[in-house]
XYZ file of N, CA and C in Angstrom:
354
model
N -25.706 242.518 -19.128
C -25.330 242.377 -18.345
C -24.039 243.531 -17.454
N -23.738 243.310 -16.774
C -22.065 244.252 -16.645
C -20.867 242.500 -15.976
N -20.393 242.493 -16.337
C -19.280 241.993 -15.400
C -17.998 242.638 -15.130
N -17.394 242.804 -13.985
C -16.030 243.017 -13.482
C -15.025 241.518 -13.276
N -13.637 242.280 -13.888
C -12.618 241.082 -13.995
C -11.283 241.708 -13.042
N -11.239 240.804 -12.303
C -10.440 241.543 -11.897
C -8.903 240.529 -12.294
N -7.765 241.216 -11.527
C -6.385 240.302 -12.260
C -5.467 240.852 -11.224
N -4.582 240.225 -11.383
C -2.814 240.711 -10.689
C -2.766 240.094 -9.079
N -3.731 238.799 -8.593
C -3.402 238.348 -7.633
C -2.652 237.632 -6.870
N -1.978 237.189 -6.706
C -0.859 236.387 -6.419
C -0.735 235.520 -4.740
N 1.101 234.713 -4.818
C 2.247 234.853 -4.059
C 3.224 235.895 -3.371
N 3.332 236.370 -2.458
C 4.230 237.124 -2.606
C 4.439 237.190 -1.233
N 5.458 237.501 -0.385
C 6.369 237.879 1.483
C 5.843 239.075 1.480
N 5.614 238.351 2.539
C 5.718 239.762 3.977
C 6.586 240.772 4.120
N 6.193 241.227 3.257
C 6.334 242.850 3.421
C 6.352 243.718 1.688
N 6.177 242.759 0.756
C 6.198 243.114 -0.978
C 5.088 243.782 -0.884
N 4.637 243.609 -2.248
C 3.923 244.682 -3.283
C 3.107 244.021 -4.755
N 1.749 244.061 -4.002
C 1.091 244.102 -5.358
C 0.159 244.989 -5.716
N -0.564 244.373 -7.265
C -1.268 245.783 -7.247
C -2.726 244.704 -8.002
N -3.927 245.100 -7.887
C -5.373 244.734 -8.532
C -6.081 245.865 -9.398
N -6.130 244.928 -9.949
C -6.708 245.335 -11.008
C -8.477 245.085 -11.514
N -9.746 245.674 -11.434
C -11.032 245.633 -12.304
C -11.365 245.786 -13.332
N -11.842 245.264 -14.171
C -12.159 246.705 -15.822
C -13.531 245.774 -15.371
N -14.672 246.598 -15.689
C -16.140 246.489 -15.532
C -16.601 246.683 -17.372
N -17.563 245.733 -17.641
C -17.457 245.838 -19.072
C -19.111 245.555 -19.183
N -19.433 245.604 -20.277
C -21.360 245.487 -20.489
C -21.750 246.814 -21.052
N -23.023 246.882 -20.554
C -23.999 247.625 -21.132
C -24.344 248.380 -19.398
N -24.163 249.633 -19.861
C -23.671 250.934 -18.668
C -24.344 251.829 -18.817
N -24.470 253.055 -18.071
C -24.035 255.062 -18.372
C -23.618 255.282 -17.837
N -23.232 254.791 -16.453
C -21.713 255.399 -15.351
C -21.937 254.266 -14.390
N -20.693 254.557 -13.708
C -20.424 253.792 -12.924
C -20.062 254.721 -11.690
N -21.156 254.593 -9.775
C -20.434 254.731 -8.837
C -19.947 255.283 -7.765
N -20.207 254.389 -7.140
C -18.689 253.532 -5.798
C -18.092 252.596 -6.407
N -16.766 252.495 -6.511
C -15.848 251.397 -6.759
C -15.603 250.431 -5.591
N -15.519 249.517 -5.477
C -14.636 249.249 -3.840
C -14.507 247.842 -4.386
N -13.734 247.358 -3.197
C -12.744 246.496 -2.831
C -12.979 245.992 -1.611
N -13.152 243.945 -1.724
C -13.141 243.710 -0.755
C -11.864 242.686 -0.227
N -12.047 242.153 0.331
C -12.261 240.646 0.687
C -12.307 240.321 1.958
N -12.303 238.599 1.874
C -12.380 236.965 2.819
C -11.731 236.836 2.679
N -11.113 236.908 4.063
C -10.094 235.279 4.502
C -10.859 234.086 4.990
N -10.179 233.280 5.220
C -10.969 232.162 5.009
C -11.534 232.496 6.654
N -12.694 231.931 6.885
C -13.421 231.607 8.051
C -13.882 232.440 8.232
N -13.161 233.870 7.589
C -14.367 235.690 8.079
C -15.220 235.920 7.679
N -16.155 236.726 8.149
C -16.701 237.808 6.777
C -15.997 238.379 5.750
N -17.171 238.956 4.618
C -16.506 239.768 3.940
C -16.222 241.314 4.290
N -14.824 241.738 4.665
C -14.991 243.300 4.829
C -13.513 244.342 3.515
N -14.521 245.152 4.030
C -14.582 246.524 2.815
C -12.790 247.150 2.964
N -12.157 246.560 2.407
C -10.713 247.537 2.170
C -10.780 248.600 1.478
N -11.184 249.102 0.708
C -10.985 250.186 0.460
C -12.121 250.408 -1.439
N -12.526 252.225 -0.930
C -13.406 252.271 -1.896
C -13.366 253.473 -2.901
N -13.554 253.942 -3.121
C -13.357 255.006 -4.376
C -14.269 255.926 -5.387
N -15.121 256.836 -5.314
C -16.209 257.562 -5.822
C -15.810 258.282 -6.324
N -16.841 257.748 -8.156
C -16.488 258.412 -9.348
C -15.863 259.868 -8.898
N -16.339 261.132 -8.724
C -15.188 261.868 -8.061
C -13.978 261.724 -7.321
N -14.077 261.131 -6.573
C -12.006 260.713 -6.436
C -12.210 260.360 -5.196
N -13.327 260.579 -4.249
C -13.331 260.556 -2.660
C -13.167 258.960 -2.594
N -11.362 258.786 -1.083
C -11.757 257.687 -0.875
C -11.850 257.343 0.060
N -11.501 255.680 0.531
C -12.275 255.594 1.903
C -11.671 254.286 2.778
N -10.416 254.398 3.872
C -10.203 252.509 3.363
C -10.275 252.074 4.435
N -10.083 250.954 5.195
C -10.067 250.175 6.341
C -8.639 250.753 6.912
N -9.218 250.911 8.688
C -8.015 251.034 9.672
C -7.136 250.301 8.888
N -7.110 248.855 8.916
C -6.190 247.832 8.904
C -4.952 248.078 7.550
N -5.702 249.098 6.086
C -4.889 249.161 5.897
C -4.374 251.026 4.839
N -4.510 251.398 6.008
C -5.031 252.979 5.603
C -2.565 253.422 5.778
N -2.239 253.791 4.777
C -0.931 254.112 4.477
C -0.499 252.865 4.187
N -1.249 250.871 3.757
C -0.081 250.800 3.264
C -1.040 250.596 1.301
N -2.524 250.934 1.962
C -2.606 250.394 0.585
C -3.529 251.876 -0.260
N -3.927 252.113 -1.568
C -4.092 252.773 -2.565
C -4.734 252.574 -3.588
N -6.394 253.114 -2.954
C -6.936 252.587 -4.435
C -7.192 253.371 -5.512
N -7.085 253.528 -7.135
C -8.281 254.985 -7.943
C -7.819 254.069 -9.049
N -8.647 254.725 -9.256
C -9.869 254.244 -10.777
C -9.233 255.182 -12.058
N -10.123 254.535 -13.741
C -9.876 255.290 -14.905
C -10.967 254.567 -14.835
N -11.754 256.215 -14.840
C -13.408 256.572 -15.813
C -13.328 256.265 -17.105
N -12.860 256.767 -17.309
C -12.491 256.682 -18.928
C -13.008 254.978 -19.850
N -12.136 254.341 -18.715
C -11.316 252.704 -18.910
C -12.559 252.054 -18.451
N -12.752 252.561 -17.307
C -13.808 251.987 -16.236
C -13.638 251.162 -15.322
N -12.234 251.262 -14.897
C -11.155 250.905 -14.263
C -11.261 251.327 -12.552
N -10.742 250.443 -11.901
C -10.500 250.621 -10.169
C -9.131 249.487 -10.258
N -8.316 250.349 -9.164
C -6.793 249.348 -9.278
C -6.448 249.000 -7.176
N -5.813 249.177 -7.056
C -5.848 249.206 -5.693
C -4.235 248.178 -5.440
N -3.013 249.227 -5.130
C -2.014 248.862 -5.298
C -1.830 248.645 -3.070
N -0.690 247.489 -3.525
C -0.828 247.440 -2.002
C 0.750 247.186 -1.852
N 1.305 247.982 -0.912
C 1.750 247.455 -0.013
C 2.214 247.094 1.256
N 3.824 246.968 1.288
C 4.499 246.222 2.848
C 2.865 246.040 3.135
N 3.449 244.182 2.575
C 1.750 242.972 2.998
C 2.203 242.204 4.107
N 1.008 242.240 4.884
C 1.451 241.462 6.221
C 0.109 240.302 5.221
N 1.181 239.083 6.179
C -0.127 237.391 6.154
C -1.519 237.873 6.403
N -1.704 239.454 7.021
C -3.511 238.702 7.830
C -4.466 239.599 6.521
N -3.156 240.254 5.914
C -3.974 240.458 4.047
C -4.737 239.375 3.452
N -4.323 238.253 3.281
C -4.520 237.018 2.898
C -6.210 236.760 2.728
N -6.435 236.934 1.617
C -7.476 236.449 1.068
C -7.848 236.758 0.233
N -9.347 236.606 -0.116
C -10.321 236.803 -1.927
C -10.060 237.646 -1.850
N -9.578 238.523 -3.292
C -10.355 240.091 -2.537
C -11.094 240.027 -4.392
N -11.535 240.981 -3.934
C -13.139 241.118 -4.564
C -13.964 242.625 -5.549
N -14.093 242.539 -6.641
C -14.116 244.341 -6.558
C -15.652 244.693 -7.043
N -16.432 245.137 -6.302
C -17.363 245.868 -6.342
C -17.656 247.168 -6.226
N -18.779 246.995 -7.442
C -19.074 248.683 -8.503
C -20.351 248.804 -8.009
N -21.316 249.474 -7.781
C -22.353 250.542 -8.255
C -22.484 250.831 -10.008
N -23.731 250.251 -10.401
C -23.249 250.539 -11.461
C -24.822 251.190 -11.922
N -25.525 252.121 -12.915
C -26.472 252.415 -13.232
C -26.364 252.683 -14.735
N -27.740 251.994 -14.743
C -28.277 251.837 -16.226
C -29.700 251.615 -16.514
N -30.392 252.612 -17.144
C -32.208 253.034 -15.844
C -31.544 252.875 -14.756
N -31.197 251.234 -13.707
C -31.522 252.143 -12.152
C -29.829 251.390 -11.219
N -30.002 252.278 -10.730
C -28.383 251.646 -9.662
C -28.292 250.035 -9.736
N -27.363 249.239 -9.943
C -27.338 247.796 -9.060
C -25.855 247.562 -9.512
N -25.846 247.147 -7.715
C -24.544 246.451 -7.471
C -23.950 245.289 -7.870
N -22.930 245.544 -8.691
C -22.140 243.851 -9.100
C -20.867 243.470 -8.014
N -20.580 242.490 -8.477
C -19.069 241.863 -7.948
C -18.480 241.041 -9.045
N -17.113 241.085 -8.517
C -16.131 240.491 -9.377
C -15.987 238.939 -8.730
N -14.981 238.106 -9.870
C -15.409 236.103 -9.520
C -14.947 237.320 -7.516
N -13.513 237.530 -7.975
C -12.198 237.432 -7.158
C -10.874 237.221 -8.116
N -10.345 236.946 -6.926
C -8.732 237.098 -7.132
C -7.913 236.279 -5.087
N -7.345 235.709 -5.927
C -6.652 235.442 -4.449
C -5.614 235.938 -4.172
N -5.222 236.767 -3.060
C -3.994 237.495 -2.333
C -3.317 236.848 -1.415
N -2.012 236.309 -1.393
C -1.656 234.936 -0.788
C -0.505 235.820 -0.002
N -0.495 235.949 1.229
C 0.701 236.529 1.914
C 1.585 235.458 2.385
N 2.949 235.326 2.434
C 3.342 234.121 3.488
C 4.866 234.680 4.119
N 5.227 234.545 5.808
C 5.867 235.399 5.958
C 7.544 234.392 6.703
């Protein structure tokens, strides 16, 4: 079983910064793409940013230039640095990973709340 555990959410004023972290633990041989998704109240979950095990990144247009995704393959962690936060960034942020142990499976973390006040 694989677990993804997020940390770093909280309440911040508009224009502020937060850093989210996610650590993968359990039995696996490798992790492919890791990503952050978010879900605002009453809205569908959306991709915020992703990063392959080779370091290729992809960002939602709404966060380009403000958010940076990074990962440490040795520690099986992924982080999301968020700056210039806006109220519309408010939501539950979920870590996601494609993890291989014999087969490739997709896992979700439990989510961490990010609230940006205006």
